[in-house]
Tab-separated table of C-alpha atoms in Angstrom:
chain	number	residue	atom	x	y	z
N	9	GLU	CA	-17.696	-12.678	-36.791
N	10	GLY	CA	-18.365	-15.410	-34.228
N	11	ALA	CA	-21.738	-16.001	-35.845
N	12	GLU	CA	-20.181	-16.096	-39.263
N	13	ASP	CA	-17.595	-18.716	-38.116
N	14	GLY	CA	-20.455	-20.757	-36.664
N	15	HIS	CA	-22.387	-20.617	-39.855
N	16	ARG	CA	-19.327	-21.712	-41.878
N	17	GLU	CA	-18.895	-24.614	-39.565
N	18	ARG	CA	-22.411	-25.697	-39.809
N	19	ALA	CA	-22.365	-25.224	-43.590
N	20	LEU	CA	-19.295	-27.546	-43.908
N	21	VAL	CA	-20.604	-30.253	-41.732
N	22	PRO	CA	-20.820	-33.370	-44.238
N	23	GLN	CA	-23.692	-35.584	-44.723
N	24	GLY	CA	-23.566	-39.179	-43.283
N	25	GLN	CA	-22.387	-40.616	-46.578
N	26	ASP	CA	-19.525	-38.157	-46.589
N	27	ARG	CA	-18.462	-39.026	-43.111
N	28	GLY	CA	-18.662	-42.677	-43.937
N	29	LEU	CA	-16.304	-41.956	-46.792
N	30	LEU	CA	-13.951	-40.027	-44.567
N	31	CYS	CA	-13.934	-42.880	-41.957
N	32	ALA	CA	-13.273	-45.532	-44.680
N	33	HIS	CA	-10.383	-43.267	-45.952
N	34	VAL	CA	-8.873	-43.087	-42.501
N	35	LEU	CA	-9.167	-46.740	-41.852
N	36	ASN	CA	-7.784	-47.615	-45.315
N	37	CYS	CA	-4.745	-45.416	-44.651
N	38	LEU	CA	-4.134	-46.794	-41.201
N	39	LEU	CA	-4.383	-50.322	-42.457
N	40	LEU	CA	-1.763	-49.763	-45.204
N	41	LEU	CA	0.431	-48.074	-42.466
N	42	VAL	CA	0.047	-51.246	-40.311
N	43	LEU	CA	0.850	-53.506	-43.310
N	44	PHE	CA	4.014	-51.586	-44.165
N	45	ARG	CA	5.110	-51.527	-40.475
N	46	TYR	CA	4.400	-55.240	-40.496
N	47	VAL	CA	6.802	-55.858	-43.245
N	48	ASN	CA	9.408	-54.083	-41.199
N	49	LEU	CA	8.748	-56.036	-38.116
N	50	PRO	CA	10.859	-59.093	-38.748
N	51	ARG	CA	13.921	-56.928	-39.023
N	52	GLN	CA	13.945	-56.168	-35.368
N	53	PRO	CA	14.404	-59.623	-33.774
N	54	VAL	CA	17.076	-60.670	-36.272
N	55	LEU	CA	19.031	-57.436	-35.922
N	56	ALA	CA	19.025	-58.019	-32.173
N	57	ALA	CA	20.214	-61.548	-32.700
N	58	ALA	CA	23.059	-60.314	-34.997
N	59	LEU	CA	24.226	-57.606	-32.531
N	60	ALA	CA	24.045	-60.182	-29.632
N	61	GLY	CA	26.575	-62.324	-31.667
N	62	GLU	CA	24.278	-65.254	-32.081
N	63	SER	CA	25.463	-68.262	-34.056
N	64	GLY	CA	24.088	-67.990	-37.682
N	65	PHE	CA	23.663	-64.195	-37.606
N	66	GLU	CA	27.220	-63.205	-38.303
N	67	PHE	CA	27.827	-60.112	-40.364
N	68	ILE	CA	29.779	-60.585	-43.666
N	69	ASP	CA	33.091	-59.172	-44.571
N	70	PHE	CA	33.774	-57.026	-47.562
N	71	GLN	CA	34.315	-59.236	-50.737
N	72	ASP	CA	37.277	-57.838	-52.715
N	73	LYS	CA	37.814	-58.635	-56.377
N	74	THR	CA	34.970	-61.170	-56.512
N	75	ASN	CA	34.587	-60.433	-60.147
N	76	TRP	CA	38.067	-61.793	-60.786
N	77	GLY	CA	38.158	-64.711	-58.420
N	78	GLY	CA	38.008	-68.434	-58.858
N	79	GLU	CA	34.294	-68.637	-57.858
N	80	GLN	CA	33.278	-66.118	-60.441
N	81	TRP	CA	35.444	-67.718	-63.120
N	82	LYS	CA	33.700	-71.114	-62.420
N	83	ASN	CA	30.269	-69.523	-62.240
N	84	ARG	CA	30.819	-67.694	-65.629
N	85	GLN	CA	31.883	-70.842	-67.273
N	86	THR	CA	29.038	-72.961	-65.816
N	87	LEU	CA	26.531	-70.229	-66.919
N	88	GLY	CA	27.999	-70.079	-70.432
N	89	ALA	CA	27.514	-73.868	-70.879
N	90	TRP	CA	24.096	-73.792	-69.100
N	91	LYS	CA	22.812	-71.137	-71.613
N	92	ASN	CA	24.382	-72.752	-74.656
N	93	LYS	CA	23.072	-76.211	-74.273
N	94	SER	CA	19.475	-77.442	-73.874
N	95	LEU	CA	18.033	-78.538	-70.510
N	96	LYS	CA	17.315	-81.985	-72.002
N	97	GLU	CA	20.841	-82.547	-73.015
N	98	LEU	CA	22.257	-81.225	-69.794
N	99	LYS	CA	20.045	-83.562	-67.742
N	100	GLN	CA	20.998	-86.469	-69.928
N	101	ILE	CA	24.731	-85.698	-69.346
N	102	ASN	CA	24.016	-85.230	-65.589
N	103	MET	CA	22.318	-88.731	-65.392
N	104	ASP	CA	24.557	-90.310	-68.059
N	105	TRP	CA	21.537	-91.393	-70.110
N	106	LYS	CA	22.553	-92.754	-73.406
N	107	THR	CA	21.382	-90.958	-76.562
N	108	GLU	CA	23.663	-92.291	-79.366
N	109	LYS	CA	26.387	-94.751	-80.208
N	110	TYR	CA	29.646	-95.196	-82.061
N	111	SER	CA	31.558	-98.323	-83.176
N	112	ASN	CA	35.190	-99.069	-82.126
N	113	ARG	CA	37.040	-102.426	-82.294
N	114	GLY	CA	33.967	-104.129	-83.697
N	115	ARG	CA	31.794	-103.100	-80.679
N	116	ASP	CA	29.036	-100.519	-80.205
N	117	PHE	CA	29.519	-98.063	-77.452
N	118	TYR	CA	26.561	-96.059	-76.220
N	119	VAL	CA	27.183	-92.456	-74.903
N	120	ASN	CA	25.297	-89.483	-73.633
N	121	PRO	CA	24.975	-86.256	-75.688
N	122	ASN	CA	28.696	-85.640	-75.347
N	123	GLY	CA	28.944	-87.981	-78.366
N	124	ASN	CA	31.850	-89.888	-79.746
N	125	PRO	CA	34.968	-88.704	-78.018
N	126	TYR	CA	37.185	-89.616	-81.006
N	127	ASP	CA	35.489	-87.551	-83.618
N	128	ASN	CA	37.818	-84.523	-83.213
N	129	SER	CA	35.077	-82.323	-82.113
N	130	GLY	CA	34.190	-81.499	-78.529
N	131	TYR	CA	30.546	-81.053	-77.355
N	132	TYR	CA	30.931	-77.593	-75.927
N	133	THR	CA	33.349	-74.759	-76.698
N	134	GLN	CA	34.776	-72.699	-73.855
N	135	SER	CA	33.619	-69.025	-74.146
N	136	ARG	CA	35.355	-67.260	-71.309
N	137	LYS	CA	39.248	-66.977	-71.846
N	138	PHE	CA	41.893	-66.182	-69.453
N	139	TYR	CA	44.015	-63.917	-71.635
N	140	ASP	CA	44.343	-60.861	-71.655
N	141	ASP	CA	42.014	-59.351	-69.212
N	142	TYR	CA	42.812	-61.784	-66.288
N	143	MET	CA	46.615	-61.331	-66.755
N	144	THR	CA	46.332	-57.680	-66.834
N	145	GLU	CA	43.958	-57.403	-63.772
N	146	TYR	CA	46.124	-59.654	-61.527
N	147	ASN	CA	49.467	-58.049	-62.564
N	148	ASN	CA	48.088	-54.631	-61.669
N	149	TYR	CA	46.653	-56.175	-58.282
N	150	TRP	CA	49.911	-57.746	-57.252
N	151	ALA	CA	51.792	-54.500	-58.191
N	152	GLU	CA	49.413	-52.454	-55.940
N	153	GLU	CA	49.748	-54.860	-53.018
N	154	ALA	CA	53.572	-55.130	-53.164
N	155	ALA	CA	53.802	-51.326	-53.121
N	156	LYS	CA	52.211	-51.214	-49.727
N	157	ASP	CA	54.053	-51.797	-46.536
N	158	PRO	CA	52.556	-54.081	-43.903
N	159	ILE	CA	51.043	-51.243	-42.092
N	160	ALA	CA	49.315	-49.623	-44.977
N	161	ARG	CA	48.126	-53.099	-46.110
N	162	ASP	CA	46.614	-53.903	-42.788
N	163	ALA	CA	45.197	-50.398	-42.564
N	164	ASP	CA	43.190	-51.103	-45.748
N	165	LYS	CA	41.959	-54.347	-44.154
N	166	TRP	CA	40.787	-52.503	-41.110
N	167	SER	CA	38.993	-49.869	-43.184
N	168	ASN	CA	37.199	-52.590	-45.247
N	169	TRP	CA	36.250	-54.499	-42.027
N	170	SER	CA	35.083	-51.428	-40.163
N	171	GLU	CA	32.927	-50.212	-43.120
N	172	MET	CA	31.163	-53.578	-43.163
N	173	HIS	CA	30.653	-53.818	-39.382
N	174	ASP	CA	29.299	-50.436	-38.585
N	175	GLY	CA	25.978	-49.042	-39.414
N	176	VAL	CA	25.237	-52.149	-41.601
N	177	MET	CA	21.646	-53.672	-41.384
N	178	TRP	CA	22.156	-57.356	-41.006
N	179	PHE	CA	18.822	-58.041	-42.522
N	180	ASP	CA	19.744	-56.193	-45.702
N	181	THR	CA	23.058	-57.752	-46.207
N	182	ALA	CA	24.135	-61.186	-44.599
N	183	ALA	CA	20.493	-62.460	-44.476
N	184	CYS	CA	20.325	-62.492	-48.282
N	185	PHE	CA	22.968	-65.134	-48.522
N	186	LYS	CA	22.143	-67.178	-45.382
N	187	GLY	CA	19.702	-69.562	-47.056
N	188	LYS	CA	18.859	-71.225	-50.373
N	189	PHE	CA	17.714	-69.251	-53.420
N	190	ILE	CA	14.772	-69.743	-55.708
N	191	GLY	CA	16.454	-71.322	-58.759
N	192	ASP	CA	18.912	-73.528	-56.873
N	193	VAL	CA	16.645	-76.419	-57.731
N	194	ASN	CA	18.939	-76.852	-60.584
N	195	ALA	CA	22.185	-76.171	-58.886
N	196	VAL	CA	24.933	-77.698	-61.064
N	197	THR	CA	28.529	-77.277	-61.862
N	198	ILE	CA	29.709	-77.745	-65.463
N	199	ALA	CA	33.312	-78.450	-66.079
N	200	PRO	CA	35.266	-80.007	-69.057
N	201	ASP	CA	35.692	-83.693	-69.206
N	202	THR	CA	39.243	-84.191	-70.546
N	203	SER	CA	39.499	-87.915	-69.457
N	204	VAL	CA	40.041	-88.856	-73.227
N	205	ASN	CA	41.116	-85.553	-74.882
N	206	THR	CA	43.556	-83.826	-72.763
N	207	GLN	CA	44.254	-80.116	-73.403
N	208	PHE	CA	47.853	-78.988	-73.635
N	209	ASN	CA	49.316	-75.465	-73.433
N	210	ALA	CA	51.844	-76.334	-76.117
N	211	ASP	CA	52.042	-78.573	-79.176
N	212	PRO	CA	53.868	-81.857	-77.995
N	213	THR	CA	55.132	-82.307	-81.547
N	214	LYS	CA	56.675	-78.908	-81.719
N	215	SER	CA	60.095	-77.728	-80.525
N	216	TYR	CA	60.056	-74.508	-78.618
N	217	THR	CA	63.039	-72.303	-77.920
N	218	PRO	CA	63.767	-72.792	-74.177
N	219	VAL	CA	63.787	-69.605	-71.980
N	220	THR	CA	66.648	-69.451	-69.697
N	221	PRO	CA	65.616	-68.429	-66.103
N	222	ALA	CA	67.385	-65.598	-64.432
N	223	ASN	CA	69.845	-66.338	-61.860
N	224	ASP	CA	67.602	-65.168	-59.148
N	225	ALA	CA	64.402	-66.547	-60.556
N	226	ASN	CA	62.101	-68.100	-57.952
N	227	ALA	CA	59.045	-70.022	-59.014
N	228	ALA	CA	57.775	-70.061	-55.396
N	229	LEU	CA	57.017	-66.278	-55.959
N	230	ASN	CA	54.496	-66.851	-58.804
N	231	GLY	CA	51.586	-64.541	-58.141
N	232	PRO	CA	48.739	-66.277	-56.454
N	233	SER	CA	44.974	-66.356	-57.405
N	234	ASP	CA	42.391	-65.440	-54.838
N	235	SER	CA	42.666	-68.992	-53.356
N	236	GLY	CA	46.301	-68.481	-52.607
N	237	SER	CA	47.786	-70.784	-55.091
N	238	ALA	CA	49.541	-69.858	-58.406
N	239	PHE	CA	47.727	-70.223	-61.654
N	240	GLY	CA	48.282	-73.273	-63.704
N	241	THR	CA	47.213	-74.637	-67.069
N	242	PHE	CA	43.651	-75.137	-65.717
N	243	TRP	CA	41.671	-73.169	-63.196
N	244	GLU	CA	38.585	-74.729	-61.665
N	245	GLY	CA	38.903	-77.273	-64.507
N	246	TRP	CA	38.825	-74.818	-67.294
N	247	TYR	CA	41.816	-74.164	-69.501
N	248	THR	CA	43.895	-71.009	-68.885
N	249	GLY	CA	47.323	-71.710	-70.261
N	250	ALA	CA	48.629	-69.285	-67.623
N	251	SER	CA	52.382	-68.627	-67.787
N	252	TYR	CA	54.781	-66.744	-65.417
N	253	ALA	CA	57.848	-64.771	-65.988
N	254	VAL	CA	61.098	-66.500	-65.254
N	255	THR	CA	62.995	-63.124	-64.921
N	256	THR	CA	64.015	-61.397	-61.836
N	257	PRO	CA	61.031	-61.200	-59.553
N	258	GLN	CA	59.103	-57.969	-59.106
N	259	LYS	CA	60.118	-55.951	-56.103
N	260	ASP	CA	58.040	-54.813	-53.233
N	261	TYR	CA	58.031	-51.484	-51.142
N	262	ALA	CA	61.359	-52.498	-49.571
N	263	ASN	CA	62.877	-53.474	-52.847
N	264	ASP	CA	62.778	-57.172	-51.959
N	265	PRO	CA	61.590	-59.891	-54.388
N	266	ALA	CA	57.803	-60.061	-54.156
N	267	TYR	CA	56.170	-61.938	-57.079
N	268	ASN	CA	56.517	-63.102	-60.532
N	269	LYS	CA	54.014	-61.507	-62.965
N	270	LEU	CA	51.861	-63.310	-65.577
N	271	VAL	CA	53.196	-63.151	-69.137
N	272	ALA	CA	51.958	-64.258	-72.578
N	273	PRO	CA	51.028	-67.964	-72.885
N	274	LYS	CA	53.738	-70.373	-74.014
N	275	ASP	CA	51.863	-70.830	-77.415
N	276	PRO	CA	49.093	-68.309	-78.249
N	277	ASN	CA	47.450	-71.168	-80.351
N	278	GLY	CA	46.799	-73.220	-77.426
N	279	PRO	CA	45.148	-75.322	-76.181
N	280	PHE	CA	46.070	-78.259	-78.196
N	281	GLN	CA	44.245	-81.638	-78.513
N	282	ALA	CA	45.303	-84.986	-80.172
N	283	THR	CA	43.628	-85.881	-83.447
N	284	TRP	CA	42.070	-89.250	-84.003
N	285	GLU	CA	41.333	-91.395	-87.099
N	286	LYS	CA	39.973	-94.940	-87.680
N	287	LYS	CA	42.788	-97.517	-88.444
N	288	ALA	CA	42.611	-101.025	-89.708
N	289	VAL	CA	43.761	-103.683	-87.227
N	290	SER	CA	46.130	-106.218	-88.741
N	291	GLY	CA	44.455	-109.629	-88.860
N	292	GLN	CA	41.108	-108.321	-87.728
N	293	SER	CA	37.986	-107.434	-89.741
N	294	TYR	CA	37.251	-104.324	-87.616
N	295	THR	CA	38.779	-100.839	-87.293
N	296	GLN	CA	39.693	-98.917	-84.115
N	297	TYR	CA	40.363	-95.319	-83.320
N	298	GLY	CA	43.935	-94.306	-82.853
N	299	ARG	CA	45.947	-91.137	-82.580
N	300	THR	CA	47.452	-89.674	-85.675
N	301	GLY	CA	50.384	-88.059	-84.015
N	302	ASN	CA	49.170	-84.525	-84.835
N	303	PHE	CA	47.631	-82.039	-82.558
N	304	ARG	CA	44.881	-79.581	-83.410
N	305	ALA	CA	45.416	-75.885	-82.333
N	306	LYS	CA	42.923	-73.642	-80.610
N	307	ALA	CA	41.012	-76.682	-79.429
N	308	TRP	CA	38.648	-74.915	-76.846
N	309	ASP	CA	35.975	-77.647	-77.588
N	310	THR	CA	35.671	-80.414	-75.068
N	311	GLU	CA	33.258	-82.911	-73.573
N	312	ILE	CA	31.700	-81.778	-70.413
N	313	SER	CA	30.521	-83.073	-66.990
N	314	VAL	CA	27.518	-81.827	-65.330
N	315	THR	CA	27.557	-82.439	-61.439
N	316	GLY	CA	24.858	-81.473	-58.999
N	317	GLN	CA	21.095	-81.699	-59.262
N	318	ILE	CA	18.624	-80.909	-61.992
N	319	ASN	CA	15.219	-81.260	-60.469
N	320	TRP	CA	13.036	-78.750	-62.375
N	321	SER	CA	12.315	-78.440	-66.099
N	322	ASP	CA	12.163	-74.676	-66.076
N	323	LYS	CA	15.712	-73.742	-67.330
N	324	GLU	CA	15.042	-69.901	-67.159
N	325	LEU	CA	14.484	-70.081	-63.438
N	326	THR	CA	18.044	-70.997	-62.812
N	327	THR	CA	19.315	-68.937	-65.691
N	328	ALA	CA	17.880	-65.734	-64.197
N	329	LEU	CA	19.387	-66.534	-60.695
N	330	ASN	CA	22.818	-67.238	-61.965
N	331	ASP	CA	22.780	-64.175	-64.320
N	332	ALA	CA	21.780	-62.105	-61.302
N	333	ARG	CA	24.656	-63.562	-59.298
N	334	VAL	CA	27.263	-62.888	-61.982
N	335	ASP	CA	26.068	-59.336	-62.525
N	336	LEU	CA	26.213	-58.911	-58.869
N	337	GLN	CA	29.853	-60.138	-58.459
N	338	ASP	CA	30.904	-58.210	-61.550
N	339	ASP	CA	29.719	-54.764	-60.102
N	340	CYS	CA	29.319	-54.420	-56.369
N	341	ASP	CA	31.811	-52.172	-54.595
N	342	MET	CA	32.098	-51.238	-51.002
N	343	ASP	CA	28.954	-49.064	-51.062
N	344	CYS	CA	27.013	-51.638	-52.780
N	345	GLN	CA	27.931	-54.352	-50.363
N	346	LYS	CA	27.310	-52.051	-47.235
N	347	ARG	CA	23.957	-50.840	-48.488
N	348	GLY	CA	22.784	-54.397	-49.430
N	349	SER	CA	19.178	-54.718	-50.498
N	350	ALA	CA	18.099	-51.526	-48.631
N	351	LEU	CA	14.729	-53.271	-48.055
N	352	SER	CA	14.580	-51.859	-44.456
N	353	VAL	CA	15.076	-48.273	-45.903
N	354	VAL	CA	12.356	-48.900	-48.525
N	355	ALA	CA	9.926	-50.185	-45.896
N	356	THR	CA	10.704	-47.074	-43.581
N	357	LEU	CA	10.176	-44.641	-46.538
N	358	MET	CA	6.815	-46.132	-47.580
N	359	SER	CA	5.841	-46.267	-43.987
N	360	THR	CA	6.545	-42.612	-43.673
N	361	ALA	CA	4.565	-41.871	-46.899
N	362	TYR	CA	1.532	-43.568	-45.530
N	363	GLY	CA	2.001	-42.023	-42.180
N	364	ILE	CA	1.664	-38.655	-43.775
N	365	ILE	CA	-1.426	-39.749	-45.686
N	366	ALA	CA	-2.931	-41.142	-42.487
N	367	LEU	CA	-2.230	-37.848	-40.658
N	368	ASN	CA	-3.887	-36.009	-43.586
N	369	ALA	CA	-6.864	-38.220	-43.319
N	370	LEU	CA	-7.173	-37.381	-39.681
N	371	PHE	CA	-7.133	-33.661	-40.598
N	372	MET	CA	-10.003	-34.469	-42.985
N	373	PHE	CA	-11.916	-36.368	-40.376
N	374	ILE	CA	-11.618	-33.576	-37.866
N	375	GLY	CA	-12.540	-31.122	-40.735
N	376	ALA	CA	-15.873	-32.711	-40.912
N	377	TRP	CA	-16.702	-30.417	-37.936
N	378	ARG	CA	-13.956	-27.795	-38.052
N	379	TYR	CA	-13.499	-26.114	-41.550
N	380	ARG	CA	-9.962	-24.835	-40.638
N	381	TRP	CA	-8.812	-28.477	-40.337
N	382	ARG	CA	-10.412	-29.132	-43.773
N	383	VAL	CA	-8.567	-26.292	-45.383
N	384	CYS	CA	-5.332	-27.535	-43.844
N	385	SER	CA	-6.170	-31.056	-45.343
N	386	VAL	CA	-6.623	-29.695	-48.757
N	387	TYR	CA	-3.052	-28.196	-48.929
N	388	CYS	CA	-1.643	-31.225	-47.088
N	389	THR	CA	-3.283	-33.488	-49.779
N	390	MET	CA	-1.042	-31.924	-52.447
N	391	CYS	CA	2.008	-32.235	-50.322
N	392	ALA	CA	1.335	-35.874	-49.361
N	393	CYS	CA	0.840	-36.740	-52.980
N	394	LEU	CA	4.152	-35.142	-54.063
N	395	VAL	CA	6.024	-36.761	-51.167
N	396	GLN	CA	4.369	-40.207	-51.940
N	397	MET	CA	5.258	-39.926	-55.652
N	398	VAL	CA	8.993	-39.027	-54.766
N	399	ILE	CA	9.211	-41.897	-52.255
N	400	LEU	CA	7.730	-44.402	-54.706
N	401	MET	CA	10.273	-43.466	-57.346
N	402	VAL	CA	13.111	-43.646	-55.023
N	403	SER	CA	11.848	-47.012	-53.699
N	404	ALA	CA	11.530	-48.256	-57.336
N	405	VAL	CA	15.300	-47.565	-57.878
N	406	MET	CA	16.201	-49.375	-54.645
N	407	LEU	CA	14.036	-52.394	-55.324
N	408	THR	CA	15.391	-52.926	-58.869
N	409	GLY	CA	19.062	-52.807	-58.030
N	410	LYS	CA	21.544	-55.676	-58.845
N	411	TYR	CA	21.763	-56.592	-55.204
N	412	ASN	CA	17.998	-57.101	-55.033
N	413	THR	CA	17.760	-59.250	-58.166
N	414	VAL	CA	19.698	-61.872	-56.007
N	415	CYS	CA	18.258	-61.117	-52.561
N	416	MET	CA	14.738	-61.170	-53.706
N	417	ARG	CA	15.139	-64.830	-54.450
N	418	SER	CA	16.557	-65.609	-50.988
N	419	LEU	CA	14.623	-68.077	-48.810
N	420	THR	CA	16.257	-67.038	-45.570
N	421	ASN	CA	13.638	-67.134	-42.943
N	422	THR	CA	13.083	-63.624	-41.313
N	423	PHE	CA	10.304	-64.306	-38.794
N	424	GLU	CA	10.377	-66.626	-35.797
N	425	GLY	CA	7.519	-69.078	-35.369
N	426	PHE	CA	6.309	-69.603	-38.955
N	427	ARG	CA	7.616	-69.666	-42.537
N	428	TRP	CA	8.219	-66.140	-43.667
N	429	THR	CA	11.275	-65.640	-45.903
N	430	MET	CA	13.123	-62.832	-47.574
N	431	ASN	CA	11.266	-63.612	-50.779
N	432	ASP	CA	7.968	-62.998	-48.902
N	433	ASP	CA	9.255	-59.668	-47.677
N	434	PHE	CA	10.081	-58.561	-51.227
N	435	GLN	CA	6.772	-59.820	-52.695
N	436	MET	CA	4.836	-57.947	-49.901
N	437	THR	CA	6.841	-54.749	-50.436
N	438	PHE	CA	6.615	-54.870	-54.129
N	439	ASN	CA	2.873	-55.632	-54.153
N	440	LEU	CA	2.280	-52.755	-51.734
N	441	TRP	CA	4.469	-50.499	-53.804
N	442	PHE	CA	2.420	-51.286	-56.865
N	443	VAL	CA	-0.895	-50.849	-55.038
N	444	SER	CA	0.382	-47.453	-53.851
N	445	TRP	CA	0.543	-46.157	-57.480
N	446	ILE	CA	-2.987	-47.254	-57.969
N	447	LEU	CA	-4.353	-45.760	-54.867
N	448	MET	CA	-2.519	-42.357	-55.243
N	449	LEU	CA	-5.268	-41.072	-57.358
N	450	PRO	CA	-8.136	-42.123	-55.172
N	451	PHE	CA	-6.405	-40.613	-52.193
N	452	VAL	CA	-5.853	-37.221	-53.936
N	453	CYS	CA	-9.657	-37.216	-55.183
N	454	CYS	CA	-10.671	-38.127	-51.614
N	455	GLY	CA	-8.511	-35.366	-50.189
N	456	MET	CA	-9.690	-32.664	-52.619
N	457	CYS	CA	-13.325	-33.471	-51.619
N	458	SER	CA	-12.695	-31.167	-48.761
N	459	ALA	CA	-12.353	-28.316	-51.182
N	460	PHE	CA	-15.976	-28.451	-52.239
N	461	VAL	CA	-18.798	-26.955	-50.123
N	462	ALA	CA	-22.380	-28.227	-50.511
N	463	THR	CA	-24.891	-25.506	-51.049
N	464	LYS	CA	-28.587	-25.612	-50.605
C-alpha cells in the first residue's frame, strides 16, 4: 500500500509548466486579496478618529422626515426647474445675460430668458404643489407627537440617537456627507422671482366670507414645519397657500391646547397674479404696460432666479447627483441611515471570498507533491466558486443601493497623506468586483486542472 501511495504521488507530480501555472495562480489570488484589503485600509484610521471624538469626525444623527422637510421641498423645486429648462438659459439667467427685449414707455428694455415680465406668462411653471399631501402628512405628524407625553417623546429621541451611535461605521455614514460631491460644480438654487408679479393666495378683487375665529383660537399654536416656524403663503420662496384652522386648537395627551392643523387653502384657485395690458399715455406717442385690475387664477407660472454657480456644461452630471439626493431623502429609514453605504461590509465580504480562493490555491500548490491535497482542492474549488458567486451577488445589491448613488460621488478624503477619496474607494471596489466576475471562470478551470492526471 505504501508503494502504491508513493507511485500515486510520483505520478501526480506536475511538470514545470504546471508548477508555474500554480505559482502564478497563487500569486494572482494573493495579489487580489491584498488589493481588497488595501481598499479596506483607510477605514481603520478614520474610524479611530471618530471614536476618539476628533473634530470633523462626528457621527450623524437620525434624519427624521427629511422627505417632507423644507430642504427637500427646495431641492425638489430646484430639480424640477433644472430639468425643465436648458442649461444655456439657466446660465444666462444666472449671469443675467440679455437674450431678448421688449418696449415700454418708448424705451427698449433688454432682459434674460425670463422674458417680458408684463406678458401675462411666467417663464417656469411650479410643478410641486403643497396640497394635499403636505397638509395630510404634517397633520398626522403633529397628531402623533401631541399624543405622546414628554417621557415617551424623549424616549423616542433616545432610541433614535442610540441607534445611530452604536455599531455604526463612521466611514459608511457620516464620511459620505463630509465633503463635496461630483456634480456640485453646478450647485445652484432656483426660486421664483416675484419682484414684478406677486402671487396672492386669494383674488384681491373678490369678497370672501369671513371666518369667525373660535373664542379660544390661538394663532401662536399653528403647527410648525421642520424649521420650527409655521407655514405661510410661501415656503423657501415657492408658493404653498398654506392655511390654518381658526377653531379650537387640537389637544395633546393632557387635553391641553397643542396645535392648529392645516386646512384647505383660502381659495383653491390660487395663486393669483395681476394681468397687464398696454395702455396709451395721454399726450404721449408711446404706450406703457399697466395693470388691468383683473387677476388670473392658478397662476403657477413665474419668472425665476438662479443663484449659485454653473461652471460645467454637462447638465446631466448635476441632474444625476440631485436625482440621487432626492431619491435618498424620499426613502431612507432608520435601517437605511444606520447601514449607510455598507462599503466596509462589501470590502470584507470580497476579501473573504478571495481569502478562500487563495487558501484553495495553496492546497493546489501543495497538491503538486501531495495528491490528497489536490483532491481536497478539487472539491474546494467548487465551494469557493459558489461562495464567490453568492458574495458577488450580495455585493452588487449593496453597491447599487440608493445610499450609494449619493455616497459614490463623495469627495471626502479617506486616506491620510495623499488624495484618496470616497469616490476612489467606490471605483476601486466596483472595478475589482467587475474583474471578479471575469476571473471566476479561469479560477475554476485552473482549480479543476487538479482533477486530471497525466499518463505516459
